[in-house]
Structures are given as structure tokens and as C-alpha cells.
Short mmCIF file of N, CA and C in Angstrom, two decimals:
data_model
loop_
_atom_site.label_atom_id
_atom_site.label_comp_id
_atom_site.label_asym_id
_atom_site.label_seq_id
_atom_site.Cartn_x
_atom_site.Cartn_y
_atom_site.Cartn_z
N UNK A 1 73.62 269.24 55.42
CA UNK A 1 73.29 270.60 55.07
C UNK A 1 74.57 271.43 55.20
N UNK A 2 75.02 271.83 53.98
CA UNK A 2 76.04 272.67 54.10
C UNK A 2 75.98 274.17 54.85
N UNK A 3 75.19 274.72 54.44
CA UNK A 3 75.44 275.79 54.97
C UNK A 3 74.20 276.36 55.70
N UNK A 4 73.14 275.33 55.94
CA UNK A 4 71.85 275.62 57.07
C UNK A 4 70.89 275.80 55.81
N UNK A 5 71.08 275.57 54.90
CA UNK A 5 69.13 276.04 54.07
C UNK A 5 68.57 274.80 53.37
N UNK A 6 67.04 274.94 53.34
CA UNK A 6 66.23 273.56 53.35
C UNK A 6 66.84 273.00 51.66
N UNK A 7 67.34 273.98 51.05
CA UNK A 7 67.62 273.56 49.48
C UNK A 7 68.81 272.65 48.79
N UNK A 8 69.51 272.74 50.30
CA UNK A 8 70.62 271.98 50.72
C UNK A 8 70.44 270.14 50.38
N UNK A 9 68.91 270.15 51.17
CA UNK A 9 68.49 268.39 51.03
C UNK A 9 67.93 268.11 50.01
N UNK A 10 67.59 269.02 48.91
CA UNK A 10 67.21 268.45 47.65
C UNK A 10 67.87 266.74 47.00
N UNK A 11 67.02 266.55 46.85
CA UNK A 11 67.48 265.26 46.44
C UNK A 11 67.32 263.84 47.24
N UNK A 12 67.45 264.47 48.55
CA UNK A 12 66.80 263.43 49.90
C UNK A 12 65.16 262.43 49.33
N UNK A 13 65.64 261.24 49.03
CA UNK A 13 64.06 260.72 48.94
C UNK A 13 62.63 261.01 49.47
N UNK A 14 62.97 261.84 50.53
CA UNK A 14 61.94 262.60 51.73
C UNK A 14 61.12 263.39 51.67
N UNK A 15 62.32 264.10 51.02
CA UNK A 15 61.56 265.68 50.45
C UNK A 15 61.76 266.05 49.14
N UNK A 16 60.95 266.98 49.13
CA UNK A 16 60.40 267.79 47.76
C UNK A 16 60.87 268.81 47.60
N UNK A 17 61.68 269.81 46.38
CA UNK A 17 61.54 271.08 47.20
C UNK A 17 61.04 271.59 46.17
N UNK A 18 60.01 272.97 46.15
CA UNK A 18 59.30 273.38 45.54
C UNK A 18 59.52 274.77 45.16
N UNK A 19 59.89 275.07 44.03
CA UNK A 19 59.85 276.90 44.05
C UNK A 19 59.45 277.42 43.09
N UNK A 20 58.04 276.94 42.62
CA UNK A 20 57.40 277.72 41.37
C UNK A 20 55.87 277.59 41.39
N UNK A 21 55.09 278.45 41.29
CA UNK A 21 53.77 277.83 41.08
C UNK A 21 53.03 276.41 40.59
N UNK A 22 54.22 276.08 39.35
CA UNK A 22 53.85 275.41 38.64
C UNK A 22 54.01 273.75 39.39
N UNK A 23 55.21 274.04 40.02
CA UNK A 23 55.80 273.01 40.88
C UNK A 23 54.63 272.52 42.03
N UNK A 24 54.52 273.56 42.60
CA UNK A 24 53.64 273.26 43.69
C UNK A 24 52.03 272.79 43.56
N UNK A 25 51.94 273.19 42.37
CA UNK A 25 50.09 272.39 41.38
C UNK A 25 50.64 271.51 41.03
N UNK A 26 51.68 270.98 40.60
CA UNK A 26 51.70 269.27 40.53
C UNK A 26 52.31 268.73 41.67
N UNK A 27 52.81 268.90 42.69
CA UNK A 27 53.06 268.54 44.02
C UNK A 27 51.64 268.35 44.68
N UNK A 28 50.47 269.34 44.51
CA UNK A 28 49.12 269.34 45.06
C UNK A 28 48.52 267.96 44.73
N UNK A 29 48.32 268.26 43.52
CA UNK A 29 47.97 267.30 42.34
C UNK A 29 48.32 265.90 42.44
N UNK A 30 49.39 265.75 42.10
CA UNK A 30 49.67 264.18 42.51
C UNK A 30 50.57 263.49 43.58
N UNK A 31 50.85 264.48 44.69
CA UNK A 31 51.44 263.74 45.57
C UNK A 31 49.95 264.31 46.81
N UNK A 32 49.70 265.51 46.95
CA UNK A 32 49.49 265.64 48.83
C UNK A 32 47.82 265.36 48.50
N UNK A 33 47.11 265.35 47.73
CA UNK A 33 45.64 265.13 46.95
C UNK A 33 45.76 264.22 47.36
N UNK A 34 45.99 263.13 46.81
CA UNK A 34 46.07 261.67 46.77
C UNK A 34 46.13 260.85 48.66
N UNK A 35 47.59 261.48 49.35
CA UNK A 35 47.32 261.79 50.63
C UNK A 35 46.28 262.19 51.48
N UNK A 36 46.09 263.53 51.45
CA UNK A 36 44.68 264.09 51.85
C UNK A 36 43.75 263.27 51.90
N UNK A 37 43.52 263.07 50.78
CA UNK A 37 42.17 262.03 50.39
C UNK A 37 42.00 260.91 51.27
N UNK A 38 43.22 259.91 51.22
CA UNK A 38 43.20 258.94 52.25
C UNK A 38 42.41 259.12 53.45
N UNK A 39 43.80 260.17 54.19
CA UNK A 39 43.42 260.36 55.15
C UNK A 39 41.95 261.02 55.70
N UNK A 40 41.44 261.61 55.04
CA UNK A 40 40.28 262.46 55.19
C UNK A 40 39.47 261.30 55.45
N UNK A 41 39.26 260.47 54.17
CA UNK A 41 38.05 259.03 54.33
C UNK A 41 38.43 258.35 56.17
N UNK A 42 39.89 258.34 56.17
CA UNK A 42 40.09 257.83 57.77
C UNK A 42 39.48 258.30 58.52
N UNK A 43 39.86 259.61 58.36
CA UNK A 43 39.41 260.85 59.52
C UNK A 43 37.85 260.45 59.87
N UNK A 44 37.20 260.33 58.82
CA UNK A 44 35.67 260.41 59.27
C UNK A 44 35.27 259.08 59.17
N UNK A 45 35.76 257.95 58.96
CA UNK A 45 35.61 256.82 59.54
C UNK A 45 35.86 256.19 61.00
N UNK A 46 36.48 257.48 61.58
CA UNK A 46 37.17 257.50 63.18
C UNK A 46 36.00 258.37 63.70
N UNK A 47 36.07 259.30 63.06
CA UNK A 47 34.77 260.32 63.60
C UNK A 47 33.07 259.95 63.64
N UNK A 48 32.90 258.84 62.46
CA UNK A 48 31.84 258.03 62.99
C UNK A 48 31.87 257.23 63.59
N UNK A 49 32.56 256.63 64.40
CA UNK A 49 32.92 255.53 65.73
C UNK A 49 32.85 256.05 66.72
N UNK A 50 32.60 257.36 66.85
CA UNK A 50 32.98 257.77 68.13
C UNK A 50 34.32 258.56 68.41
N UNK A 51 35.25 258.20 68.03
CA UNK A 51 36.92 258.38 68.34
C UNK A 51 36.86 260.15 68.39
N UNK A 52 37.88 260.37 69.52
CA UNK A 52 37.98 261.50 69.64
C UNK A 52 39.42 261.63 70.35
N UNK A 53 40.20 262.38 70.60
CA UNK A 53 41.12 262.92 71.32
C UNK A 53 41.96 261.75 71.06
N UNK A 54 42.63 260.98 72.31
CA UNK A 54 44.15 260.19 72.39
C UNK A 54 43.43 258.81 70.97
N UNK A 55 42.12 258.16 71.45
CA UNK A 55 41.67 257.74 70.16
C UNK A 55 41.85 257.86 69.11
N UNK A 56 41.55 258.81 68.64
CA UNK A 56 41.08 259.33 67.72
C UNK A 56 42.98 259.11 66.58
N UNK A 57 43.87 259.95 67.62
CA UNK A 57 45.21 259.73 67.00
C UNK A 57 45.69 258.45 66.60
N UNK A 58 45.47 258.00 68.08
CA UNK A 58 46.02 256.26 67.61
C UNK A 58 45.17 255.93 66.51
N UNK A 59 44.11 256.33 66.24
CA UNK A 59 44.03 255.48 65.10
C UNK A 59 44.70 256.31 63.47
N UNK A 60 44.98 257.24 63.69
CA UNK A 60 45.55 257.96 62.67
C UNK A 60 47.53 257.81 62.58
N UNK A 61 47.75 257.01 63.41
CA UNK A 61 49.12 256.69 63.76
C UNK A 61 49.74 256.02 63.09
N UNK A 62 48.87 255.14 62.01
CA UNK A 62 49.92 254.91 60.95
C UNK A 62 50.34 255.57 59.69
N UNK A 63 50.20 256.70 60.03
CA UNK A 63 50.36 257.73 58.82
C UNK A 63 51.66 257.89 59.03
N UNK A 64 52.30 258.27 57.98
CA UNK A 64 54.00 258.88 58.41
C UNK A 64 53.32 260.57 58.49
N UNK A 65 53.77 261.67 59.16
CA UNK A 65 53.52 263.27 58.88
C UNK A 65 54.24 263.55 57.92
N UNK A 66 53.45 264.39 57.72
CA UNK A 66 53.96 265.68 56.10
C UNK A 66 54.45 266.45 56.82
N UNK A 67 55.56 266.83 56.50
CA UNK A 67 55.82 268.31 56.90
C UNK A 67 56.08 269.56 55.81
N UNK A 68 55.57 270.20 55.60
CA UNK A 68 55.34 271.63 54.53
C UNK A 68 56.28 272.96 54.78
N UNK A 69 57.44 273.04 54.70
CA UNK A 69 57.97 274.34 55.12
C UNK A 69 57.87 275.15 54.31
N UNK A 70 57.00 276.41 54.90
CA UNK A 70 56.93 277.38 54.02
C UNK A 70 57.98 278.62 54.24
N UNK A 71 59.12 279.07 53.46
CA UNK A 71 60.24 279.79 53.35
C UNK A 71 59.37 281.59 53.88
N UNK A 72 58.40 281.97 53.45
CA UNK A 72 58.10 283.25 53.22
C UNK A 72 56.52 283.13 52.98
N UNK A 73 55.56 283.51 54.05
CA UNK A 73 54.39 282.84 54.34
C UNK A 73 53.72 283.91 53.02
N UNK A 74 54.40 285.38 53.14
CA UNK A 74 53.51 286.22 52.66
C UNK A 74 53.83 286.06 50.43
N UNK A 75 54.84 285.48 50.60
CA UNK A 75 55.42 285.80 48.66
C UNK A 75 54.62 284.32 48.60
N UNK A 76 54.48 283.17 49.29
CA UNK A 76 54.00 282.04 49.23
C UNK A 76 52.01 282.31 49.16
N UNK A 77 51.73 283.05 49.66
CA UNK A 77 50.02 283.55 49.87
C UNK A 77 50.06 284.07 48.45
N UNK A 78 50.79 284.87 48.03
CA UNK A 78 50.78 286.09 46.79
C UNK A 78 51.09 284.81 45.34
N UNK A 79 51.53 284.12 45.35
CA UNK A 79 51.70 282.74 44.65
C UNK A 79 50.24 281.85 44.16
N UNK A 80 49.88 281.44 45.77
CA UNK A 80 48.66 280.56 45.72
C UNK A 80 47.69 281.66 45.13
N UNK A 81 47.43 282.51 44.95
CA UNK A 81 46.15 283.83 44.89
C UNK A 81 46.28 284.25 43.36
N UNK A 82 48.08 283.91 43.20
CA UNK A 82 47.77 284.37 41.89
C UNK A 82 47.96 283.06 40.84
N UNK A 83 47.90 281.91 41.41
CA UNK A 83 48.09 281.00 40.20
C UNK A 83 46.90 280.53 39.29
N UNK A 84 47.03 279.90 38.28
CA UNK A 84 46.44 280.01 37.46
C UNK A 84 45.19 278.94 37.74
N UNK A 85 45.92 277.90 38.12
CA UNK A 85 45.57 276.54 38.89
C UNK A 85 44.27 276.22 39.91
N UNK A 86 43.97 277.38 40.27
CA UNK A 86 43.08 277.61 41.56
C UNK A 86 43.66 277.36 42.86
N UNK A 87 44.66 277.03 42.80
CA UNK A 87 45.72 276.53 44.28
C UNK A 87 44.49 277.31 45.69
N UNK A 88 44.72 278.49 45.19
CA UNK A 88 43.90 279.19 46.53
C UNK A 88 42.61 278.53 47.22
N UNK A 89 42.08 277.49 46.41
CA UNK A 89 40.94 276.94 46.65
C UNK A 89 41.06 275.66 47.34
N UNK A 90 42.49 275.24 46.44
CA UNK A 90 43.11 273.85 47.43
C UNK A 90 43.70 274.16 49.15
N UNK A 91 44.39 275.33 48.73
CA UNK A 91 45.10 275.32 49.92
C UNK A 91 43.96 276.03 50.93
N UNK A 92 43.08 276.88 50.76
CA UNK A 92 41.93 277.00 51.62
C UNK A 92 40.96 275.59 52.30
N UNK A 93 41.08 274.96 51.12
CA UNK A 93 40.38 273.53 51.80
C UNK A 93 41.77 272.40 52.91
N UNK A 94 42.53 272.70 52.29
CA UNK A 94 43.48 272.18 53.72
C UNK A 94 43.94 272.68 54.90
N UNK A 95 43.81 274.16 54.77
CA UNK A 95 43.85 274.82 55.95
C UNK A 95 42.37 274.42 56.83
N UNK A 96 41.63 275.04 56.32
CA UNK A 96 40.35 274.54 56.81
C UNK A 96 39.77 273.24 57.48
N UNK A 97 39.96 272.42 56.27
CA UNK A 97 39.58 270.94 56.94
C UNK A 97 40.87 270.21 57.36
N UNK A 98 41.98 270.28 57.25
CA UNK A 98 43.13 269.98 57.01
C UNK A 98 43.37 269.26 58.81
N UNK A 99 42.99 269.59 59.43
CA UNK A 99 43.70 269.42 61.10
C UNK A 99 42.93 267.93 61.82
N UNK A 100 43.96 267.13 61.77
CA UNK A 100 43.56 265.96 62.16
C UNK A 100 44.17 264.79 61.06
N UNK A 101 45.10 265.57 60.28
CA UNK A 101 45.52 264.60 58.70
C UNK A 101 46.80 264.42 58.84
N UNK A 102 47.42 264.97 59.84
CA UNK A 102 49.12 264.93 60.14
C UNK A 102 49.94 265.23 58.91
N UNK A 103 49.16 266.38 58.54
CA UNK A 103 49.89 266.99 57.80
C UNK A 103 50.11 268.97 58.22
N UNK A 104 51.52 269.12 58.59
CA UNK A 104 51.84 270.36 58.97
C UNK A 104 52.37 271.17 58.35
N UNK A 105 51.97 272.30 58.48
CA UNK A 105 52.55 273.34 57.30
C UNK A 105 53.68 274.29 58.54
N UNK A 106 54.89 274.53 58.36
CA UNK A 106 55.45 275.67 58.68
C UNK A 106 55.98 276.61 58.60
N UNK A 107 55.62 277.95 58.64
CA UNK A 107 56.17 278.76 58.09
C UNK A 107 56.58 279.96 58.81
N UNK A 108 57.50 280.80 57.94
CA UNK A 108 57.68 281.87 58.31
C UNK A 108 57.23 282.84 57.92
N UNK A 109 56.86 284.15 58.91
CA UNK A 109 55.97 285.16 58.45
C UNK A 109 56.90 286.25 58.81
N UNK A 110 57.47 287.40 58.29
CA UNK A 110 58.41 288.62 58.80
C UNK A 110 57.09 289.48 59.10
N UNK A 111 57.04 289.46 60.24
CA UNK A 111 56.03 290.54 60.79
C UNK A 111 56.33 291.66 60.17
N UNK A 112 56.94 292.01 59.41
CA UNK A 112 57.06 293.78 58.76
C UNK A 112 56.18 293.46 57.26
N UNK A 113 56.18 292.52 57.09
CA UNK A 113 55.04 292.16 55.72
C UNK A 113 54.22 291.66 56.23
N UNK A 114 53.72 291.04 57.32
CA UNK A 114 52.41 290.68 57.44
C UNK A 114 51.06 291.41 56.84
N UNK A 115 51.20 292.62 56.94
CA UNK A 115 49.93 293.38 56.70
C UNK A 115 49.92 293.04 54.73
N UNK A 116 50.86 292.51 54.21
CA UNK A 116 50.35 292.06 52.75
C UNK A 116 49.59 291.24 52.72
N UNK A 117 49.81 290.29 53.71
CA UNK A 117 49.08 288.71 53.90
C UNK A 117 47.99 288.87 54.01
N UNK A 118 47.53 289.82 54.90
CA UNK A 118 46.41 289.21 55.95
C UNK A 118 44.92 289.67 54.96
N UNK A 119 44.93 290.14 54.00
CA UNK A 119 43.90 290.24 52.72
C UNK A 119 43.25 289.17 52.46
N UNK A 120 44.33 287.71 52.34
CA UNK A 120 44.24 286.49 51.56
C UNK A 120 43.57 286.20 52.26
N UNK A 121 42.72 285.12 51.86
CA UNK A 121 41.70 284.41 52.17
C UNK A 121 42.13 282.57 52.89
N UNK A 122 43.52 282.33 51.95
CA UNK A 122 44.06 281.14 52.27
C UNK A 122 45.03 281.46 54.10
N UNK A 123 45.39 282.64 54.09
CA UNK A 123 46.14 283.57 54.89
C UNK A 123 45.55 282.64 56.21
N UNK A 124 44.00 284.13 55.94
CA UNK A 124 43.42 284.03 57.44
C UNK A 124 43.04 282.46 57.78
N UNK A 125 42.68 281.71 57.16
CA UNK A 125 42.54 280.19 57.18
C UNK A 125 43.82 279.83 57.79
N UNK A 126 44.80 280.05 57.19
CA UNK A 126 46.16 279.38 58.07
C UNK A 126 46.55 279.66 59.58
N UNK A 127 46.26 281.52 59.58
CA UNK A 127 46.63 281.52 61.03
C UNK A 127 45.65 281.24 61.89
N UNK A 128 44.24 281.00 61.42
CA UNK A 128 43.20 280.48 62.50
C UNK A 128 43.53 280.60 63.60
N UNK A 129 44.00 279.19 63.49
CA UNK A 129 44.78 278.15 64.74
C UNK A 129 45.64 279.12 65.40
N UNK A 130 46.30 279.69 65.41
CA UNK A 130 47.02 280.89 66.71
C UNK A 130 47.73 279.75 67.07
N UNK A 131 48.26 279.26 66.39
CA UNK A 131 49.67 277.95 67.58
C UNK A 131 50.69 278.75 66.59
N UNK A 132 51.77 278.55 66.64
CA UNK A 132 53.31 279.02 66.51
C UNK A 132 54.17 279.08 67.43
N UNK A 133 55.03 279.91 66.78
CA UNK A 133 56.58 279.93 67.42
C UNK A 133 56.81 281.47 67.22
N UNK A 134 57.11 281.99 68.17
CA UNK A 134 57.58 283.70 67.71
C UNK A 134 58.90 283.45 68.40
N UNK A 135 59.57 284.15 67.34
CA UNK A 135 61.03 284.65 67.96
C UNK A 135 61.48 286.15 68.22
N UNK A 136 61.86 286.79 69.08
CA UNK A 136 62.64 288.16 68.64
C UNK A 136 61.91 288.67 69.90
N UNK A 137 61.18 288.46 70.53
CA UNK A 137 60.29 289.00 71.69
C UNK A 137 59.22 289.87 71.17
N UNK A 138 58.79 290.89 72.26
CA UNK A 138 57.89 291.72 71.71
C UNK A 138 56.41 291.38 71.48
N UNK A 139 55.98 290.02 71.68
CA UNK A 139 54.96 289.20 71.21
C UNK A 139 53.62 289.95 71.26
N UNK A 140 53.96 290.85 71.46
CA UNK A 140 52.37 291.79 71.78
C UNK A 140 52.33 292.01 70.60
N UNK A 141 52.91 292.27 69.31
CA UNK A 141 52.81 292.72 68.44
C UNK A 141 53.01 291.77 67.36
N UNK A 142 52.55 290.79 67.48
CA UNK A 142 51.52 289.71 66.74
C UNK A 142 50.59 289.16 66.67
N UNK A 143 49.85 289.58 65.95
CA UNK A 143 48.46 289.70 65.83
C UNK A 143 47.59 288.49 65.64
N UNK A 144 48.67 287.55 65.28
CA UNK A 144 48.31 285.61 64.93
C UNK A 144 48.59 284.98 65.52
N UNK A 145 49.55 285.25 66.47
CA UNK A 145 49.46 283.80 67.51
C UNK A 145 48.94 284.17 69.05
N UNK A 146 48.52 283.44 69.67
CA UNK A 146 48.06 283.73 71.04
C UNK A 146 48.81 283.76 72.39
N UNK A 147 48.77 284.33 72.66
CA UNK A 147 50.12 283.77 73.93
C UNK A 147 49.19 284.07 75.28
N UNK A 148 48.28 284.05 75.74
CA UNK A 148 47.57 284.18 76.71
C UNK A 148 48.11 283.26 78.03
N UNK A 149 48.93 282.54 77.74
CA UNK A 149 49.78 281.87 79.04
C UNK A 149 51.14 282.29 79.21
N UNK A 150 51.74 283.23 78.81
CA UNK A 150 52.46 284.26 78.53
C UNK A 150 52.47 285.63 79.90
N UNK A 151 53.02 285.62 80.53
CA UNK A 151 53.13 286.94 81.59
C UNK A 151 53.04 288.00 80.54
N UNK A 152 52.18 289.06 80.94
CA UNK A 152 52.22 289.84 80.14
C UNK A 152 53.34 291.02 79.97
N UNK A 153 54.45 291.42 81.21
CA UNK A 153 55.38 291.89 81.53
C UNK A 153 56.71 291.00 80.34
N UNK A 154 56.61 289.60 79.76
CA UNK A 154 57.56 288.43 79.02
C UNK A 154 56.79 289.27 77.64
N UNK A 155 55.52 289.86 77.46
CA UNK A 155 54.87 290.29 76.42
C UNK A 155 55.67 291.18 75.54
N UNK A 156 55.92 292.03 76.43
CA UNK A 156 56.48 293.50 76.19
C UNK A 156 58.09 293.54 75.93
N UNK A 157 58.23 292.70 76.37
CA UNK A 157 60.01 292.46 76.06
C UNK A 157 60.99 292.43 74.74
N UNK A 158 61.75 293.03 74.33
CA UNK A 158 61.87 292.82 72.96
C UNK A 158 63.52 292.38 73.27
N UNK A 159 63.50 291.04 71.73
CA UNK A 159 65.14 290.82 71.70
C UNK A 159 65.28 290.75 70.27
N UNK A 160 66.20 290.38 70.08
CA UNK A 160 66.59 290.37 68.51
C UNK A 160 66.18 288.59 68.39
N UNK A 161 65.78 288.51 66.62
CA UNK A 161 65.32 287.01 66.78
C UNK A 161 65.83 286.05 66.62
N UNK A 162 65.90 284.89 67.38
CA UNK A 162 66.99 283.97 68.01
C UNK A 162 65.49 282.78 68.12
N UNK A 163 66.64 281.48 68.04
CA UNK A 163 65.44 280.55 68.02
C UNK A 163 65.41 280.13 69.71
N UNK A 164 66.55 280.63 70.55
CA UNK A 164 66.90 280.28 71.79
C UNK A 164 65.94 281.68 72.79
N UNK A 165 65.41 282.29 71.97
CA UNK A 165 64.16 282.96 72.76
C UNK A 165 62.87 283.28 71.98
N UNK A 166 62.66 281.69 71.26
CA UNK A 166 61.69 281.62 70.87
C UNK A 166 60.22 281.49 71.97
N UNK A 167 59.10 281.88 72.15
CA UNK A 167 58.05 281.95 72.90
C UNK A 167 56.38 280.95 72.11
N UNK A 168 56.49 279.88 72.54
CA UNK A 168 55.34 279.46 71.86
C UNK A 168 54.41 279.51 71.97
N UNK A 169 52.94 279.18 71.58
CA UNK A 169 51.76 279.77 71.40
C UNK A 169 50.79 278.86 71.41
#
């Protein structure tokens, strides 16, 4: 990576990189569909056995993980909502049922646009889960991730955002 950005590894057999609507409905389509699918039939072939918790993984352990970086959570929501494709319907069904498929989405959200996001329907599905990473301090004033093991005095604190005072969730 030359100069630190994910667009850098294009070309890596690994990854994908995606920057168009159009891109990302055939990325759905015939690569993470096809995935999903697998795994889902696993999922509930584990879930009718019984399997649950450390189980439950090991048996999902021969999956390699997806990892999904999303650049800009809120121009990425405004994308899926407006494509032509129905994306919003896909990516609502993987947020939703999605947890347990080792497949992770990460993204970044600039808390000064959040309030565009939080309309979407695929949105509120994503931040459900309240797990993340906040950086910059201040954490009281995010409204999506949870920090309830968090001193609430570490709450109130504000720094500029740094991944070396990142606070997780």
C-alpha cells in the first residue's frame, strides 16, 4: 500500500474493490449470494443439532471470513436505497440474518452525517448490533454503539480521532 488507501490493493486476488452501484449488484449477485447461501444452509443445519456458542463456530470454521469495508457508511446507505437493483432488500436481509456467516461488514460513519443515515432502513439494520470502534473520544455522542462498560467520566472526554484512542463497544 503506497500511500495507506484500500484502492491501493486492487488487483490482490483477495479482494474486490467496488465503487459503483452497478459493481456492487454484480458483486451481490455472483460472488457474496452464492456465499451467503452456503453458509446460511450450514448455519441451520448447526442450529438444528443443537450447536450453539464455541460449537456452533467450530463448526462454521471452515469458512475463510469476508471482510466488507465500507469507505463512507452514509453515501454507501444513499447508493443501496437508490439502486435500481433492489440492493436495499439484499443488504437488509444480510444485516438482519447475516450474523453467524463470518461475513463482516466495516465501516465508517462521520458522525456529522450520521443523521442522513439513520432514515434507511438497511442503516438501522446495520447498527443494530451496537459493536464498533469509535475514535476521537466524546463517545456520549454516538448514538450506535454502546459503551456501557465504559466509565462514564472516559464518556465525556473528547480527543481528536486517532486509531490509538480508539474505545470499543
Amino acid at each position: 500500500m503506497r500511500n495507506g488507501k484500500l484502492k491501493d490493493l486492487h488487483g490482490c486476488d483477495r479482494l474486490k474493490l467496488i465503487t459503483t452501484p452497478e459493481e456492487l449488484y454484480e458483486y451481490c449477485i455472483n460472488e457474496l449470494t452464492p456465499v451467503f447461501h452456503e453458509r446460511n444452509v450450514k448455519k441451520h443445519a448447526l442450529l438444528e443439532q443443537g450447536l450453539e456458542g464455541e460449537e456452533y463456530y467450530e463448526g462454521m470454521a471452515g469458512y475463510r471470513p469476508v471482510f466488507i469495508f465500507i469507505t463512507n457508511l452514509v453515501t454507501f446507505m444513499k447508493q443501496v436505497h437508490a439502486d435500481t437493483h433492489s440492493m436495499k432488500e439484499f443488504m437488509g436481509t444480510l444485516f438482519r440474518k447475516g450474523e453467524g456467516h463470518k461475513i463482516t461488514f466495516i465501516a465508517i460513519l462521520p458522525l456529522e452525517d450520521r443523521g442522513e443515515a439513520a432514515g434507511y432502513e438497511a442503516f438501522n439494520l446495520f447498527t443494530q448490533y451496537r459493536t464498533g470502534i469509535h475514535t476521537g473520544g466524546n463517545i456520549s455522542q454516538d448514538p450506535y454503539l454502546s459503551f456501557e462498560t465504559v466509565d462514564f467520566r472516559d464518556c465525556l472526554l473528547y480527543t481528536s480521532p486517532s486509531p490509538r484512542d480508539a474505545t470499543l463497544s
